[in-house]
CSV table of C-alpha atoms and ligand atoms in Angstrom, one decimal:
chain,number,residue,atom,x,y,z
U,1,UNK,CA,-28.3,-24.9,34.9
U,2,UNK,CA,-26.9,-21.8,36.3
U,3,UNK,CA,-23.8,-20.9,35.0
U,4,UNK,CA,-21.3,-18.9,37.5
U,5,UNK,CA,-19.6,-15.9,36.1
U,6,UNK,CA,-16.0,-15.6,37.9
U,7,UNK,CA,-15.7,-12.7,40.3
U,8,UNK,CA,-12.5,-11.3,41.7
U,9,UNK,CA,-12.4,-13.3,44.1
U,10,UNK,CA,-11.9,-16.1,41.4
U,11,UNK,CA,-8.5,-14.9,41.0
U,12,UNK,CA,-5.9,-16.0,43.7
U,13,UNK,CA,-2.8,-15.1,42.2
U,14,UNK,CA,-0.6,-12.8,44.8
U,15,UNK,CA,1.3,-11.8,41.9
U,16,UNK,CA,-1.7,-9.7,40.8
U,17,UNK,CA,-2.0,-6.0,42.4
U,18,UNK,CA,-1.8,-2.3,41.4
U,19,UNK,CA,2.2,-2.5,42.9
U,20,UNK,CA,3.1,-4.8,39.5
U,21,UNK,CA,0.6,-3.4,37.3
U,22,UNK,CA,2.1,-0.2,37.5
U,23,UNK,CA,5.4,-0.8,37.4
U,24,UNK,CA,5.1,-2.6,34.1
U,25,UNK,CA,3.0,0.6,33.1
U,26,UNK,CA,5.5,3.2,33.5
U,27,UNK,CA,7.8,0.8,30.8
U,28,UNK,CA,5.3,0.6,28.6
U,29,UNK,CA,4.2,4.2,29.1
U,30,UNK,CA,7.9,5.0,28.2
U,31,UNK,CA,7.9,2.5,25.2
U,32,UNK,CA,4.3,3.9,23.6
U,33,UNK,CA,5.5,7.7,24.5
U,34,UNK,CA,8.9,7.1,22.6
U,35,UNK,CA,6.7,4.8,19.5
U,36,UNK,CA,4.3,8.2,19.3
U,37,UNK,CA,7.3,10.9,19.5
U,38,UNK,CA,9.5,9.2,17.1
U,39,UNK,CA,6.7,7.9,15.0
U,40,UNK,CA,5.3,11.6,14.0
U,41,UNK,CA,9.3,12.3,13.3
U,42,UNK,CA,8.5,9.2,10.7
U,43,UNK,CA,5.2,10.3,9.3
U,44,UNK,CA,6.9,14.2,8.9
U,45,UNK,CA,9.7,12.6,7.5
U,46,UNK,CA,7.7,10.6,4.5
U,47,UNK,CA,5.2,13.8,4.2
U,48,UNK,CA,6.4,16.8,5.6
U,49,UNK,CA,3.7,19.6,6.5
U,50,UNK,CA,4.5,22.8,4.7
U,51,UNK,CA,5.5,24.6,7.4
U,52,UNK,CA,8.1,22.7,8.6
U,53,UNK,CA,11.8,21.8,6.5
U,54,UNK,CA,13.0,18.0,8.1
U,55,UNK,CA,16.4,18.6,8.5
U,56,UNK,CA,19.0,17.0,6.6
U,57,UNK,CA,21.7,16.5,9.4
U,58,UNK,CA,22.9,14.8,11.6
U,59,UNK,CA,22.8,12.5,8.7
U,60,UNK,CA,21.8,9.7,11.0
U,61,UNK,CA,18.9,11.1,12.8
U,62,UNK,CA,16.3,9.1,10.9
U,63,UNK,CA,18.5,6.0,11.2
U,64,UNK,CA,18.4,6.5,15.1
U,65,UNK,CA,14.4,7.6,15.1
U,66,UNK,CA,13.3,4.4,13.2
U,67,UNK,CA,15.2,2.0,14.9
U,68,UNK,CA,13.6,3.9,18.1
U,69,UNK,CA,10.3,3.4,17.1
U,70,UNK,CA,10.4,-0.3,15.9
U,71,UNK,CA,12.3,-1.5,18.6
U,72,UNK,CA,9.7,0.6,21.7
U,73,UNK,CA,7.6,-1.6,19.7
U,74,UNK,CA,8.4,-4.4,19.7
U,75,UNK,CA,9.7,-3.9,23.8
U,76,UNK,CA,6.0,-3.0,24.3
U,77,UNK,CA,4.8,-6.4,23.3
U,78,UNK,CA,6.0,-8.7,26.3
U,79,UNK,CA,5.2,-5.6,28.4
U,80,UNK,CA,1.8,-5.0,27.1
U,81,UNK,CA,0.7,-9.3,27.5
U,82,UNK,CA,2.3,-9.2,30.9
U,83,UNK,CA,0.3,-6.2,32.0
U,84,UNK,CA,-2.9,-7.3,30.8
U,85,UNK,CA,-2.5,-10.6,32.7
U,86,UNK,CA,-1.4,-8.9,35.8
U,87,UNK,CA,-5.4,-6.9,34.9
U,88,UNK,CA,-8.0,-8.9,33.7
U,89,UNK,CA,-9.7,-10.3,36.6
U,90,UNK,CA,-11.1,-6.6,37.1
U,91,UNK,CA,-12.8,-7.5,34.1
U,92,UNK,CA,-15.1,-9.8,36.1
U,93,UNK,CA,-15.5,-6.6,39.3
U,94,UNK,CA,-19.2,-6.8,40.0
U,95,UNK,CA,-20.7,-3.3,38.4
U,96,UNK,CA,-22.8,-1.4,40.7
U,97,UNK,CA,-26.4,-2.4,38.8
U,98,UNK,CA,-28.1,-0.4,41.9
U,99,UNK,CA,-26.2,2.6,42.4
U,100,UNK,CA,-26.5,4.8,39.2
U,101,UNK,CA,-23.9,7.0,39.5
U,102,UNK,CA,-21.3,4.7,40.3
U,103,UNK,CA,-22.1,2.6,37.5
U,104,UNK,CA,-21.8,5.5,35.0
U,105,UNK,CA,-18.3,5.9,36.1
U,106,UNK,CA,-17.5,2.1,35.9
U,107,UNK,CA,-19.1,2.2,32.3
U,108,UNK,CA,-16.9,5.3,31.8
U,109,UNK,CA,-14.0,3.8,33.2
U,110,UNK,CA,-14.7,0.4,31.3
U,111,UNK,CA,-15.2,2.2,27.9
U,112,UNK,CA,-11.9,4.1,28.0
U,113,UNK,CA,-9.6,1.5,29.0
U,114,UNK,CA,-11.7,-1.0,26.6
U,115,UNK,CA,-10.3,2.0,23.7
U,116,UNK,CA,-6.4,1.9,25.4
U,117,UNK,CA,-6.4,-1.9,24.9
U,118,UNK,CA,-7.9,-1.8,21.6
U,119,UNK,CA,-5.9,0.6,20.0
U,120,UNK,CA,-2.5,-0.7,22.0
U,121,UNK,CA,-3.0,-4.2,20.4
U,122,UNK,CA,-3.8,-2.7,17.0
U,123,UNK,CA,-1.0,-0.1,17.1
U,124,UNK,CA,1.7,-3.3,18.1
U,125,UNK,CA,0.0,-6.0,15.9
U,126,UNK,CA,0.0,-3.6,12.4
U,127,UNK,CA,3.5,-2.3,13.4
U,128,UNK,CA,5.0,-5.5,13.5
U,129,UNK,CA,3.1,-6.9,11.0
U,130,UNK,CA,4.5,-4.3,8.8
U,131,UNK,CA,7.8,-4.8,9.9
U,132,UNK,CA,8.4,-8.3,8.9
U,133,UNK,CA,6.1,-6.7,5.0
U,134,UNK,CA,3.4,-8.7,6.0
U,135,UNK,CA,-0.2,-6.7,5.1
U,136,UNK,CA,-2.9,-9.1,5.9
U,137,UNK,CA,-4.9,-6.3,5.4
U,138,UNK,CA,-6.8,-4.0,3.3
U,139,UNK,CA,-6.7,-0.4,4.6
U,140,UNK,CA,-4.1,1.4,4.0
U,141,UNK,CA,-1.0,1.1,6.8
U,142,UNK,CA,0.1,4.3,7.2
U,143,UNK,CA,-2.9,6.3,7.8
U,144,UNK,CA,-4.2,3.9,9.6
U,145,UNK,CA,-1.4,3.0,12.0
U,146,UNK,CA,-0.7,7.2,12.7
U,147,UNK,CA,-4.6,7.8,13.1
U,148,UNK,CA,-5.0,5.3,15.9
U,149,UNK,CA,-1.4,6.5,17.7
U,150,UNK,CA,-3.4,9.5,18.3
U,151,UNK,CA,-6.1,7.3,19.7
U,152,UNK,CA,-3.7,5.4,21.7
U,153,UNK,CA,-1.8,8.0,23.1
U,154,UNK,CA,-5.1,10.1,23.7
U,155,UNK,CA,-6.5,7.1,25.8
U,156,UNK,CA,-3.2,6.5,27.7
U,157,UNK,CA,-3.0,9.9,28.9
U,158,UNK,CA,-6.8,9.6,30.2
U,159,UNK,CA,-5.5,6.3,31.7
U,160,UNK,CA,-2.6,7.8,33.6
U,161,UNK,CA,-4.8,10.5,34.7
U,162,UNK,CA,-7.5,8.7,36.2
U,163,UNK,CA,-5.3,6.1,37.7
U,164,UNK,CA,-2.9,8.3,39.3
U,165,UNK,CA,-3.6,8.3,42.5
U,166,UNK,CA,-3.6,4.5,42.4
U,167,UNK,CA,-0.3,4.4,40.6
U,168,UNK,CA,1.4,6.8,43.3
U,169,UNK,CA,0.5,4.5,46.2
U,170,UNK,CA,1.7,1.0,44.2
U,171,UNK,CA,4.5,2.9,43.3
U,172,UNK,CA,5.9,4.3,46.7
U,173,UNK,CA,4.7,1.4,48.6
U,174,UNK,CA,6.1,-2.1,49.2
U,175,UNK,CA,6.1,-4.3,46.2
U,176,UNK,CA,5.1,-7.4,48.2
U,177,UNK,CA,2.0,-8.8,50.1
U,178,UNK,CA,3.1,-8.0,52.8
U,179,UNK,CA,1.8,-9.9,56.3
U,180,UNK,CA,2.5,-6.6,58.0
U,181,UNK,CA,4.2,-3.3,57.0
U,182,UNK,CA,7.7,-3.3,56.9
U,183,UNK,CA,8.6,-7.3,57.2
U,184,UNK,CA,10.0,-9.1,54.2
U,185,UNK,CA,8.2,-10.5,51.8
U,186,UNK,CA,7.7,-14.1,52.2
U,187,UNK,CA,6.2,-16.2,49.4
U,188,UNK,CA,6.2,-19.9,50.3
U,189,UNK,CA,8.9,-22.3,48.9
U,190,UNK,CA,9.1,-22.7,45.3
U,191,UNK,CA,6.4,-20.0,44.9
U,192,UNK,CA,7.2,-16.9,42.8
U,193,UNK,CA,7.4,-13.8,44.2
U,194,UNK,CA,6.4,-10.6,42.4
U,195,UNK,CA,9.9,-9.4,42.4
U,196,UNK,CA,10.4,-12.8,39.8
U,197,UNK,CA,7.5,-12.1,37.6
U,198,UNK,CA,8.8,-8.6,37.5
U,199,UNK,CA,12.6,-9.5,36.4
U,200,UNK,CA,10.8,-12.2,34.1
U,201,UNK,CA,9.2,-9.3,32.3
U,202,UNK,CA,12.3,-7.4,31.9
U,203,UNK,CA,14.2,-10.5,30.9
U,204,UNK,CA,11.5,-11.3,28.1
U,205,UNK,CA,11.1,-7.5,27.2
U,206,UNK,CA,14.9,-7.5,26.7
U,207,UNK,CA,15.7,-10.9,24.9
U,208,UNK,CA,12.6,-9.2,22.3
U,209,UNK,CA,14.8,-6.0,22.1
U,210,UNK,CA,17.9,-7.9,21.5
U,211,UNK,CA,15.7,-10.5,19.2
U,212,UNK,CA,14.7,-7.3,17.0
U,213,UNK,CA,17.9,-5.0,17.0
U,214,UNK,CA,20.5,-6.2,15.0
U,215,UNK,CA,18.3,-5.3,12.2
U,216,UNK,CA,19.5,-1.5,13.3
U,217,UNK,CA,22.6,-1.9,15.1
U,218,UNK,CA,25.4,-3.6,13.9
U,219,UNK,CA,26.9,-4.9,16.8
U,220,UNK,CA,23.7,-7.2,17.2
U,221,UNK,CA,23.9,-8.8,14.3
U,222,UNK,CA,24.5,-12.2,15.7
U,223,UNK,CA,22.2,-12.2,18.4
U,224,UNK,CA,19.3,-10.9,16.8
U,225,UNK,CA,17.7,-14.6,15.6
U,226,UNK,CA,14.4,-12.6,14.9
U,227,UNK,CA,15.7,-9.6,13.2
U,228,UNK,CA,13.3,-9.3,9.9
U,229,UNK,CA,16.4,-8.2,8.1
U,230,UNK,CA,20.1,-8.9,9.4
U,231,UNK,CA,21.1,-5.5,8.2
U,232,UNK,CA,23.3,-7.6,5.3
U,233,UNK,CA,22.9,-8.0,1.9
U,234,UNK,CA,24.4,-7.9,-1.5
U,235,UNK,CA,27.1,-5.3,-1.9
U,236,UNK,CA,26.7,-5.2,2.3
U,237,UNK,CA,23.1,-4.1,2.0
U,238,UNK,CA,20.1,-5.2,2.6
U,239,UNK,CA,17.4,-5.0,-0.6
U,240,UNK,CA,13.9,-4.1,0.0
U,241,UNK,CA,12.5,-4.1,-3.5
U,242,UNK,CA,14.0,-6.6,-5.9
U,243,UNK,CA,14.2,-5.1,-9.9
U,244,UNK,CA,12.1,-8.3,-10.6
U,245,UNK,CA,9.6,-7.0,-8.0
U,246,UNK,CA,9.3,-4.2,-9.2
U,247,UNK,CA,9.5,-5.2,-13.0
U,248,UNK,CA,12.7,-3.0,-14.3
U,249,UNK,CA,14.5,-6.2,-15.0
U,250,UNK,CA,14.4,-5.2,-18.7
U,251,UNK,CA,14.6,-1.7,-18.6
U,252,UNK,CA,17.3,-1.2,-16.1
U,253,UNK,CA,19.9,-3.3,-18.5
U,254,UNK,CA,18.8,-1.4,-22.0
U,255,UNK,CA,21.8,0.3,-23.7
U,256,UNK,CA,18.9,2.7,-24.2
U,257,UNK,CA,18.9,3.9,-21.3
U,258,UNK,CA,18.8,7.5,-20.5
U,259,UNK,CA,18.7,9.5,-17.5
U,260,UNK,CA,16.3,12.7,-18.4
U,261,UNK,CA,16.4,15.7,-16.8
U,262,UNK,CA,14.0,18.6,-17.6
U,263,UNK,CA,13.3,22.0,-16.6
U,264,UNK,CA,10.4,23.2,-18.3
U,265,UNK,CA,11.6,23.3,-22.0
U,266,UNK,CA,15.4,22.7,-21.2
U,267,UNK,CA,15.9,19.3,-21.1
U,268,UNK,CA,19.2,16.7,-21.3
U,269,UNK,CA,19.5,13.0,-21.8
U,270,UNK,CA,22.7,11.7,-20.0
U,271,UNK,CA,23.4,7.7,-20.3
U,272,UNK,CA,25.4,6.2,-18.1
U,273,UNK,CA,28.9,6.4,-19.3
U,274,UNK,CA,28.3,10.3,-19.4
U,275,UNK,CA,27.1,10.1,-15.6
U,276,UNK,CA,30.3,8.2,-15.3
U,277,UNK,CA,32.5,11.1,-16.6
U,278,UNK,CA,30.8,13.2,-14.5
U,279,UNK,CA,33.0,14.4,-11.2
U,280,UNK,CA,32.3,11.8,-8.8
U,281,UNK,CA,31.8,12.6,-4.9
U,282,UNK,CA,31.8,9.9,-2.2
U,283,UNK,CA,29.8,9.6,0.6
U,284,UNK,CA,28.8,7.7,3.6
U,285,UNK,CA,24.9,7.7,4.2
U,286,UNK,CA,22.6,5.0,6.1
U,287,UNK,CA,19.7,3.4,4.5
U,288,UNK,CA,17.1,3.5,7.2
U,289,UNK,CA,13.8,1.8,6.0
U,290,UNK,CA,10.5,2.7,7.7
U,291,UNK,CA,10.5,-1.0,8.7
U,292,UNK,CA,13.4,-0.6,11.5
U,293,UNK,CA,16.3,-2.3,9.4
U,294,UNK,CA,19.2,0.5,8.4
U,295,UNK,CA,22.7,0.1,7.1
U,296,UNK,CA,25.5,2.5,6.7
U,297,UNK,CA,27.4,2.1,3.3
U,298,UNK,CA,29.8,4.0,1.0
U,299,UNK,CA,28.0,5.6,-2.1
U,300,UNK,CA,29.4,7.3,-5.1
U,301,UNK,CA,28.3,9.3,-8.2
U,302,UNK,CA,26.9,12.7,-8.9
U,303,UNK,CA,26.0,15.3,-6.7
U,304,UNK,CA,22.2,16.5,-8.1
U,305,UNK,CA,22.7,20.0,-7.6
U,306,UNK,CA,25.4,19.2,-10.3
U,307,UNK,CA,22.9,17.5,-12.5
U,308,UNK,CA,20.0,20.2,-12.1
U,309,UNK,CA,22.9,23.1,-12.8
U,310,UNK,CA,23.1,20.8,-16.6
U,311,UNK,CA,19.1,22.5,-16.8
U,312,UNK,CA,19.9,26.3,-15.2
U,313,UNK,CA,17.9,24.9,-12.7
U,314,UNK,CA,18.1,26.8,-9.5
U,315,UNK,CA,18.8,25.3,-6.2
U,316,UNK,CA,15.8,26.5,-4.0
U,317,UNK,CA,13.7,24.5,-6.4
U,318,UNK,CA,11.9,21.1,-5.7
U,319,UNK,CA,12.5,18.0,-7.9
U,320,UNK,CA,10.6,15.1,-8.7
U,321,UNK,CA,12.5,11.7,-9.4
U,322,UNK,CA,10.8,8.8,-11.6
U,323,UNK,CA,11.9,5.6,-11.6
U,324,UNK,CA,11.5,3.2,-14.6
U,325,UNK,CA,9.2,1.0,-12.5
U,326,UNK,CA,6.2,1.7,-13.7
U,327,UNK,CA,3.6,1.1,-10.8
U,328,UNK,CA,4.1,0.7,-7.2
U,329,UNK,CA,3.8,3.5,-4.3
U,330,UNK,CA,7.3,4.5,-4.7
U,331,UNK,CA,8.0,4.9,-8.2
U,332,UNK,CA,7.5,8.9,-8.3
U,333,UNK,CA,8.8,10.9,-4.9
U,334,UNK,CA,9.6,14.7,-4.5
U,335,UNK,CA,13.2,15.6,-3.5
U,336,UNK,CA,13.0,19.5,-1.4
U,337,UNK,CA,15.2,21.7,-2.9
U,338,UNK,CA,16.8,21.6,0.6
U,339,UNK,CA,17.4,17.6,0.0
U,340,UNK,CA,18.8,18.5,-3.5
U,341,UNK,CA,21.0,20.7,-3.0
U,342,UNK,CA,23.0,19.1,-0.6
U,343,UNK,CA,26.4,18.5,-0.9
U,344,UNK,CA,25.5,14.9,0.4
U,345,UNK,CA,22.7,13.9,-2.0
U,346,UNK,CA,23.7,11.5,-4.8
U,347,UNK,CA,22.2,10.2,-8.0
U,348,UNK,CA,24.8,7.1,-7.0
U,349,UNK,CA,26.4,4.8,-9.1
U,350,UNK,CA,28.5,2.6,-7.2
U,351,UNK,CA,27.8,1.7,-3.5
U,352,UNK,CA,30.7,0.2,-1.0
U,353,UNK,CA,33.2,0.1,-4.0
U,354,UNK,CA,31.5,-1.9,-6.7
U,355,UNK,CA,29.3,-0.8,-9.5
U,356,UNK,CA,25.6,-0.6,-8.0
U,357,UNK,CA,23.8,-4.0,-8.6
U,358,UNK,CA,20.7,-4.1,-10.3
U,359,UNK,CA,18.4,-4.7,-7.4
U,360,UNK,CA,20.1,-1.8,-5.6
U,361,UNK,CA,18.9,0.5,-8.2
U,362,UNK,CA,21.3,0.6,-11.6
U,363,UNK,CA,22.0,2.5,-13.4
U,364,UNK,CA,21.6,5.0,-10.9
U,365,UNK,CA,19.6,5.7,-7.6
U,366,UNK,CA,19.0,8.7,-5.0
U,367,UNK,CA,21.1,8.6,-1.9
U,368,UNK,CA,20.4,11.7,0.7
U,369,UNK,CA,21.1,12.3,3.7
U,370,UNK,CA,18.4,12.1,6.8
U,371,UNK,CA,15.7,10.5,4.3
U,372,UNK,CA,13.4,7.5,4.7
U,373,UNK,CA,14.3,4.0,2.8
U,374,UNK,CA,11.4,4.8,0.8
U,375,UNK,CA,12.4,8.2,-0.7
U,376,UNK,CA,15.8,6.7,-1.6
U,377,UNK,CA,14.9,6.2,-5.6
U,378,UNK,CA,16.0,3.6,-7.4
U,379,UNK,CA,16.9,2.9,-11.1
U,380,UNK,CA,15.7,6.7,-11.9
U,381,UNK,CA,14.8,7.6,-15.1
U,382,UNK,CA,14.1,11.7,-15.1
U,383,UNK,CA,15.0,13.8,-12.3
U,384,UNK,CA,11.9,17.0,-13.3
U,385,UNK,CA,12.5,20.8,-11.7
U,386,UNK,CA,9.2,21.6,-10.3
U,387,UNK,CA,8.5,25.4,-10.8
N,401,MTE,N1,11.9,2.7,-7.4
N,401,MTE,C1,11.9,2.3,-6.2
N,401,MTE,N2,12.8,2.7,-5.3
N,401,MTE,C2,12.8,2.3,-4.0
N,401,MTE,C3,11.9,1.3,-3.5
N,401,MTE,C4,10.9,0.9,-4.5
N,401,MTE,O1,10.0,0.1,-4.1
N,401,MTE,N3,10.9,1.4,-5.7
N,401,MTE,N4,11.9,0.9,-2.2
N,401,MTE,C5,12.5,1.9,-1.3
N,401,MTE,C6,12.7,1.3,0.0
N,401,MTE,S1,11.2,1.1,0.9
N,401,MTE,C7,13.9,1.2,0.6
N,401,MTE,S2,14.0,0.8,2.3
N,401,MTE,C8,15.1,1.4,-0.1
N,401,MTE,C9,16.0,0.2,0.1
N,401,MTE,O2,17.1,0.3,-0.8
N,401,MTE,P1,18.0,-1.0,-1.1
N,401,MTE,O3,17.0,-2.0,-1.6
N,401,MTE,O4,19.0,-0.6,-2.1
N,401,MTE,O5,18.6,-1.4,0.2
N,401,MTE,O6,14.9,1.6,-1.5
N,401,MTE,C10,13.8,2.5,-1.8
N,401,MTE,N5,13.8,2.7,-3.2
N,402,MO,MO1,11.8,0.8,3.1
């Protein structure tokens, strides 16, 4: 039996053509440019290069970056599936087996758009995998996910390139089949047209965006049925990391406690009560987690150029913060002297108005401005002056 492997004539659909096809590629060229851009701002943020001092205002900026990148994201998804199907029967174009030049390029071609779908699925299906805390997975997320952005974007651009001249004609010309140039476009009754399937993309895109956002925006709280987080929670913020997650249960609730600071052989052990009669300062600062939720809040407690001044510590130098949890990826994180001595960064004791719950990181937690979720510390234990 001879099996007959579809060709492009197989595919009838007059919704199909270079005209869609690129016009669903320029929004998802715009969504994966904005995901790359605002994703290095991201990776800089979490491990700044040496040469370069992330800023610390506006106070916002990661807030706005994060949200960005999660939500191109996520807009990416409806556009990338609707792409692809406006595509694949070009999978089945006969290669030129005789001619070996032109099959060279079609391999070439093949391989380089077989890498820009690879990496595009990976980059979308890790991302929001990782937005929702989900790692079926073994390697490690972050390396991972920037390593193959570079792969992704690299591909993309060769894409672009090579298809230019092909997306300049679908662009300028009629979207349509048209019977001849310049009548209207005519799909029979009940049939839909391309300028349908476009709008349908852009619907689905946008009910995704709006889906998502809430997690990020306040105002879309309510509509955002998918949001992983609703940007609510105790004390009118979400929690990431419970203290029973990370195991400081015990040792966040100890009379014992003691908040340690040390700089080289000066050291002081404050407890709460003396953070307490510390002079308090009040600020407003987001949470923005790498994930895409954020929320603003209210924060009080001590400024930690206040605390480090207890050591002589001087303010141009960097400081590590320990938590009491014991393991986990975020239990010891550097503060830059820049970070530290800012007026705006907080070892915080109460957030919106009421004494800082335990999950939100009492006795006491970091709060700076223009910093990742992850770098805000909770439940710290020793704030060290590195020479
Ligand atoms: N010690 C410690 N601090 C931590 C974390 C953690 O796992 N351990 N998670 C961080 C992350 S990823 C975020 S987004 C913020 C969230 O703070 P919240 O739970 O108070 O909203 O806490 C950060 N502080
Ligand atoms: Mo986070």
């Amino acid at each position: 039996m001879k099996i007959a492997l579809p060709g492009p004539d197989s595919f009838t659909s007059r919704l199909r053509g270079p005209e869609v096809a690129a016009r669903i590629g320029v929004w998802l060229g715009i969504c994966f440019g904005v995901a790359f851009v605002t994703g290095l701002i991201s990776h800089a943020a979490q491990d700044t290069p040496g040469w370069l001092t992330f800023p610390t205002r506006p106070v916002s900026l990661y807030r706005i970056t994060q949200g960005l990148h999660v939500t191109a994201g996520t807009a990416a998804v409806p556009l990338l599936l609707a792409k692809l199907w406006s595509v694949y029967p070009r999978l089945f174009d006969r290669l030129a087996l005789h001619e070996r030049r032109r099959l060279l390029l079609q391999l070439l071609e093949r391989g380089s758009i077989a890498l820009l779908v690879a990496a595009a699925i990976f980059q979308l299906a890790t991302g929001l995998a990782n937005s929702t805390q989900w790692y079926p997975w073994s390697f490690s997320f972050r390396s991972t996910h920037y390593a193959v952005a570079w792969v992704a974007i690299g591909s993309l651009l060769v894409h672009i390139a090579v298809k230019l001249p092909v997306i300049r004609d679908a662009l300028t010309g009629p979207l349509e089949n048209l019977p001849s140039p310049g009548t209207a476009p005519a799909p029979a009754d009940g049939q839909l047209s391309r300028r349908g399937f476009l709008r349908a993309t852009w619907l689905a895109t946008g009910v995704a965006v709006l889906a998502t956002a809430g997690a990020t925006v306040p105002a879309l709280r309510k509509v955002s049925i998918f949001a992983v987080r609703s940007g609510e929670g105790p004390q009118g913020v979400p929690i990431n990391r419970s203290a029973e997650a990370a195991g400081v249960t015990e040792s966040a609730a100890q009379p014992s406690y003691r908040l340690e600071i040390r700089n080289g052989k000066r050291r002081t052990l404050l407890t709460r009560a003396d953070l307490e009669a510390m002079s308090q300062t009040m600020v407003d600062l987001p949470i923005a987690c790498v994930e895409g939720w954020s929320a603003g809040a209210t924060w009080s407690g001590v400024r930690v150029r206040e605390l480090l001044a207890l050591v002589g510590a001087s303010t141009d130098a960097d400081v590590e913060v320990q938590s009491l949890e014991r393991s986990g990826a975020f239990s010891v994180t550097e503060l830059p002297s820049h970070f530290a001595s800012d007026d705006l960064t907080l070892l915080a004791l109460e957030l919106n108005g009421e004494r800082l719950s335990v999950d939100h990181g009492y006795p006491c937690r970091i709060i700076a401005p223009d910093r990742p979720g992850v770098l805000q510390t909770k439940w710290v234990s020793h704030l060290t002056v590195l020479s």
